[in-house]
Backbone as JSON, one array per atom type, in Angstrom:
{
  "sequence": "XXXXXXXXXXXXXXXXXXXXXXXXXXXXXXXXXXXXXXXXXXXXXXXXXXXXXXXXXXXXXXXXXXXXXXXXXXXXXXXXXXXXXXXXXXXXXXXXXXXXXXXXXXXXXXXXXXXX",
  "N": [[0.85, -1.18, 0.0], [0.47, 2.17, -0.65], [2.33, 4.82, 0.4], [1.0, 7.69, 2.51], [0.91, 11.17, 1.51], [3.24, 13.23, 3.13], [2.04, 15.82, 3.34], [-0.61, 15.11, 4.2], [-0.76, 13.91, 6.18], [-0.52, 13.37, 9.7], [1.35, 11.73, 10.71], [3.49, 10.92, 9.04], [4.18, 13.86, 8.34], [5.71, 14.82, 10.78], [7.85, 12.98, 10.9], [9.62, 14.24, 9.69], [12.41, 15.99, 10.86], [13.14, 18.5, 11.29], [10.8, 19.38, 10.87], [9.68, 18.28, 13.01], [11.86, 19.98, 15.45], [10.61, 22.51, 15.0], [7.64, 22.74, 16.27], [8.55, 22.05, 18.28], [10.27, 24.17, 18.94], [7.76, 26.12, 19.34], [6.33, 25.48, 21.2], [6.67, 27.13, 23.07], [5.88, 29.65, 22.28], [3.57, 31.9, 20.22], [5.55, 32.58, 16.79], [7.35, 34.74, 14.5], [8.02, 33.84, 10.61], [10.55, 34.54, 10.4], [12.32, 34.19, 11.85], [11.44, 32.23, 12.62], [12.93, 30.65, 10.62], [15.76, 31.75, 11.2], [16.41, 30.6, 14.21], [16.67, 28.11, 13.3], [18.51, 27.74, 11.57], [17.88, 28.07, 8.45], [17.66, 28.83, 5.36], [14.86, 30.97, 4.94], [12.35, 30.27, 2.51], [13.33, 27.7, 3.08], [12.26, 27.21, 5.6], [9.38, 28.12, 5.1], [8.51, 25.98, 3.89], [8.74, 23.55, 5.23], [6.74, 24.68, 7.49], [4.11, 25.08, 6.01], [3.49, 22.91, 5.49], [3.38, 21.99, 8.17], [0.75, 23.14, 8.43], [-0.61, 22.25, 6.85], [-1.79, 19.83, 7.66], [-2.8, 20.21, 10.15], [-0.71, 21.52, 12.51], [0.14, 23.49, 12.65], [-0.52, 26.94, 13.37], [-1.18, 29.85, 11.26], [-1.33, 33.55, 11.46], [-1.87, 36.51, 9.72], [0.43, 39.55, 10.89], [0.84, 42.1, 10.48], [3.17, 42.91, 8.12], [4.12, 40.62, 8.5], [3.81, 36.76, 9.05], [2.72, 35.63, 11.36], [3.19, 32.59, 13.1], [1.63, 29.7, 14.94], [1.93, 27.21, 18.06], [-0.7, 24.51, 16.89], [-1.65, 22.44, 19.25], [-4.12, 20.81, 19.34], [-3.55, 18.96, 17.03], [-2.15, 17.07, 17.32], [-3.29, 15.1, 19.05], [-3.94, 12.67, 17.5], [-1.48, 10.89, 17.11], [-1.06, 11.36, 20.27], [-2.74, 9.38, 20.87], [-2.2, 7.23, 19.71], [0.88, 6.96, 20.48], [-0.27, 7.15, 23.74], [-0.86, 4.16, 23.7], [1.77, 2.68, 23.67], [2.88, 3.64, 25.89], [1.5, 2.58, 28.38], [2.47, 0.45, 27.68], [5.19, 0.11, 28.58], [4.77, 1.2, 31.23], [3.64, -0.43, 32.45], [5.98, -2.66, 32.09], [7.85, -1.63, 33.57], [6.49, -2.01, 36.32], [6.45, -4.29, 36.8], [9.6, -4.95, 36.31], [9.74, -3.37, 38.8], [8.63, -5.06, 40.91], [9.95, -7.4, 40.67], [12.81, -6.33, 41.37], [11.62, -5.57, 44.1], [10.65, -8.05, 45.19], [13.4, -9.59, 45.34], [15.17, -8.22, 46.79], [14.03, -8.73, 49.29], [14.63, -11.59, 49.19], [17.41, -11.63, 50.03], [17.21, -10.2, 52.11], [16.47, -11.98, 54.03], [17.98, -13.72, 53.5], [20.17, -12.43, 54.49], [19.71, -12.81, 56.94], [19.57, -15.11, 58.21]],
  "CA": [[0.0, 0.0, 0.0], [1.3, 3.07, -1.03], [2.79, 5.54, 1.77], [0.45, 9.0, 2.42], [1.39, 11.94, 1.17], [2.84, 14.0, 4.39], [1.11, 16.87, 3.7], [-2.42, 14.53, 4.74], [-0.75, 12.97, 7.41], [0.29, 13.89, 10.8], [2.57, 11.72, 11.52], [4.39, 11.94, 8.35], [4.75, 14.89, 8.42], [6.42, 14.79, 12.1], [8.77, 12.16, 10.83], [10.73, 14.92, 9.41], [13.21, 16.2, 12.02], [13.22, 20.13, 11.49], [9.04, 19.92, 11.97], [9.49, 18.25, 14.83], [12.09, 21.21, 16.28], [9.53, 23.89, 14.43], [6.87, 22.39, 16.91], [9.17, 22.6, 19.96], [10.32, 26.01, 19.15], [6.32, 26.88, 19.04], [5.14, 25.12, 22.41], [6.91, 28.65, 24.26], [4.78, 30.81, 21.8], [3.95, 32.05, 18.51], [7.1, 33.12, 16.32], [7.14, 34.77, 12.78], [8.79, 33.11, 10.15], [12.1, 34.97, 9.86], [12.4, 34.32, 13.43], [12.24, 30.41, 12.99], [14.02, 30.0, 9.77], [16.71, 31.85, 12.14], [16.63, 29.81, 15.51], [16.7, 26.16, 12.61], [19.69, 28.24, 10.47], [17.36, 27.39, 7.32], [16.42, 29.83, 4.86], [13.26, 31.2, 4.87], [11.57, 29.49, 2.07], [12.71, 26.33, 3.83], [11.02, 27.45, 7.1], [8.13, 28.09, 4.53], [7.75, 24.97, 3.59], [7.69, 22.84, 6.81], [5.83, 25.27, 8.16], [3.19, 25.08, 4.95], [3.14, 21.12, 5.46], [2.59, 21.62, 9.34], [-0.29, 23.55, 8.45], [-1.82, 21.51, 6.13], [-2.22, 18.21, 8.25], [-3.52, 21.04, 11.17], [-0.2, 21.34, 13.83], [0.47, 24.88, 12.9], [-2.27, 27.7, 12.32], [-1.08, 31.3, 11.35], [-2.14, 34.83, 11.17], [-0.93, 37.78, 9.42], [0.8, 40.48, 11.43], [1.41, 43.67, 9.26], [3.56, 42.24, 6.48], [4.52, 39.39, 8.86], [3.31, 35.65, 8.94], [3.03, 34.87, 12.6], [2.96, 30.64, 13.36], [1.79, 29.08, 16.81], [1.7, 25.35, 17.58], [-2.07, 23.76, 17.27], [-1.77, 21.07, 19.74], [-4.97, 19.51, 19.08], [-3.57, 18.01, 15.86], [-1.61, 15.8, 17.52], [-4.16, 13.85, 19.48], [-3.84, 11.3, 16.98], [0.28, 10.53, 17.49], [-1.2, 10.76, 21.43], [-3.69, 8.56, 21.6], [-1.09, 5.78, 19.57], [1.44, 6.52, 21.75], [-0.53, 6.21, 24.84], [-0.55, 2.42, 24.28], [3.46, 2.47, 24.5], [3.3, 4.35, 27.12], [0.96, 1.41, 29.41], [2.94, -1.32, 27.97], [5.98, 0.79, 29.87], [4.48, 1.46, 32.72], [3.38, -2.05, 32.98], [7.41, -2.88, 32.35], [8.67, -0.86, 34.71], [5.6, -2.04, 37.99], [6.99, -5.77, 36.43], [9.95, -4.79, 36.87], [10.03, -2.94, 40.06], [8.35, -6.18, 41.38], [11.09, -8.4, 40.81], [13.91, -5.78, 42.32], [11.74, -5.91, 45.58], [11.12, -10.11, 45.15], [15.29, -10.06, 45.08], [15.04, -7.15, 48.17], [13.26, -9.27, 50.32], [15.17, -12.3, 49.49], [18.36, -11.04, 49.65], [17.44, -9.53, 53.22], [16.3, -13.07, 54.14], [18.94, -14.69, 53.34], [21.2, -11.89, 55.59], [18.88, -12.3, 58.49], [19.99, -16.53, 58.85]],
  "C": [[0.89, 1.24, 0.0], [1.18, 4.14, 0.13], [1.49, 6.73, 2.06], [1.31, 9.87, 2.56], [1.96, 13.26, 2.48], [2.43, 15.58, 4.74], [-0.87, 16.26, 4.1], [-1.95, 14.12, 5.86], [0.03, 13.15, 8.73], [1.39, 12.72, 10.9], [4.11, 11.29, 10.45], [5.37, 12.94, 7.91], [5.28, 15.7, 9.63], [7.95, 13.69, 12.08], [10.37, 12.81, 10.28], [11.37, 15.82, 10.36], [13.11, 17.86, 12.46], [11.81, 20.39, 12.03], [8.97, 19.57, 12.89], [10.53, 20.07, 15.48], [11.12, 22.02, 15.73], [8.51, 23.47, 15.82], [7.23, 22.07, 18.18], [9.45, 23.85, 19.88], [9.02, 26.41, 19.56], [5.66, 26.44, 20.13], [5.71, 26.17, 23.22], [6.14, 29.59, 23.29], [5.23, 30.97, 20.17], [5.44, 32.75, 17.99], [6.88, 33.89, 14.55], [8.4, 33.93, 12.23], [9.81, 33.2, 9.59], [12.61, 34.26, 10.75], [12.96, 32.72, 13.13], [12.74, 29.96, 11.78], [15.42, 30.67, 10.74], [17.5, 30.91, 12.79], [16.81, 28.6, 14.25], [17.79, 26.52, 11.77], [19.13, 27.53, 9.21], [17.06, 28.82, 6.52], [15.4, 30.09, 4.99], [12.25, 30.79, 4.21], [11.91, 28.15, 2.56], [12.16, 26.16, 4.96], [9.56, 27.29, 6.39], [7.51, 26.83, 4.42], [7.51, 23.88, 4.31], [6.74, 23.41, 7.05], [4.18, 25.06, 7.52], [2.87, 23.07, 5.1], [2.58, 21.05, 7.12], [1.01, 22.44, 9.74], [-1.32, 23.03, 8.36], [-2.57, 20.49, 6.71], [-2.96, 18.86, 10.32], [-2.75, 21.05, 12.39], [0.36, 22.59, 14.0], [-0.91, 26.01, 12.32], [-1.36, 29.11, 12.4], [-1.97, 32.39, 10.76], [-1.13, 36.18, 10.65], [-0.58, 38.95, 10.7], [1.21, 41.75, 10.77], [1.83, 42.9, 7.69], [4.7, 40.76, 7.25], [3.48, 38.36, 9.01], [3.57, 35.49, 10.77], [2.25, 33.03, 12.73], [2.78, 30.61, 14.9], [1.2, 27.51, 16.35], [0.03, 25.23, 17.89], [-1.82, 22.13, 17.9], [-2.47, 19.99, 19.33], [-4.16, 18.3, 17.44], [-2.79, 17.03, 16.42], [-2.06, 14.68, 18.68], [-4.13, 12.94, 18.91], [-2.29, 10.64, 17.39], [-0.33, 10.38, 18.95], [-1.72, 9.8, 21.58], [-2.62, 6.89, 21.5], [0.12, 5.65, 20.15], [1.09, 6.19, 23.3], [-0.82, 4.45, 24.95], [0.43, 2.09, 24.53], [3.15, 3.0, 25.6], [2.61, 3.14, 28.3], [1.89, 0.69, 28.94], [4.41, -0.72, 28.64], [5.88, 0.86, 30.85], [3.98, -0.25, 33.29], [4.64, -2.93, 33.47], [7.7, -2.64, 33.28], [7.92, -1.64, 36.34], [6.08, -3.77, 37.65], [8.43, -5.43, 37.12], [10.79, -4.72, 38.64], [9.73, -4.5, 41.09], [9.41, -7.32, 41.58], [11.98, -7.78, 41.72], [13.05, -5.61, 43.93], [11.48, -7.15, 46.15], [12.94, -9.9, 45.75], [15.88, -9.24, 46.54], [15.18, -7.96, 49.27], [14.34, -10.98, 50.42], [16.7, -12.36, 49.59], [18.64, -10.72, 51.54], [16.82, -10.83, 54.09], [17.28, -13.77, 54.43], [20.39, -14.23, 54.53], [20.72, -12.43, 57.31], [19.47, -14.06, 58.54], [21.44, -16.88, 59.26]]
}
């Protein structure tokens, strides 16, 4: 089956490394887009065009400012990437209370074994 195009698809279009930093720069606040081709040392039409792909799939929304483009991050779009990582995230936390279980099994017998 053939891939989607990552301007339809969030996570896609998160797989590319600069939109991810674009979308950490943007969770401390909006930025125009001199600003974050700057802070990513990218030209400005290549700020454009992440930025124009994290639009499209709904993780950036902007508004004009005079004769500037201001960008801020739209969280909601990435409810989908959350919801499929919250299943890693239980089978982790499940690891880890597995885990922890054994290192205080090994605790207990350990402090057992001192006490004879």
């Amino acid at each position: 089956m053939a891939r989607a195009a990552t301007t339809s698809d969030v996570f896609n279009a998160i797989a590319e490394p600069r939109r991810r930093e674009i979308l950490t720069l943007l969770r401390t606040g909006e930025r125009p887009v001199a600003q974050l081709a700057l802070e990513l040392g990218l030209p400005q039409p290549g700020a454009s065009k992440h930025l124009r792909v994290l639009r499209e799939v709904g993780l950036v929304r902007d508004r004009r400012e005079g004769k500037q483009r201001v960008y801020g991050l739209d969280a909601g779009g990435l409810r989908a990437v959350h919801e499929w990582t919250g299943g890693f995230e239980r089978f982790w936390n499940e690891s880890f209370d597995r885990l922890d279980a054994y290192v205080q099994e090994l605790k207990q017998e350990r402090q057992g074994s001192s006490e004879r």
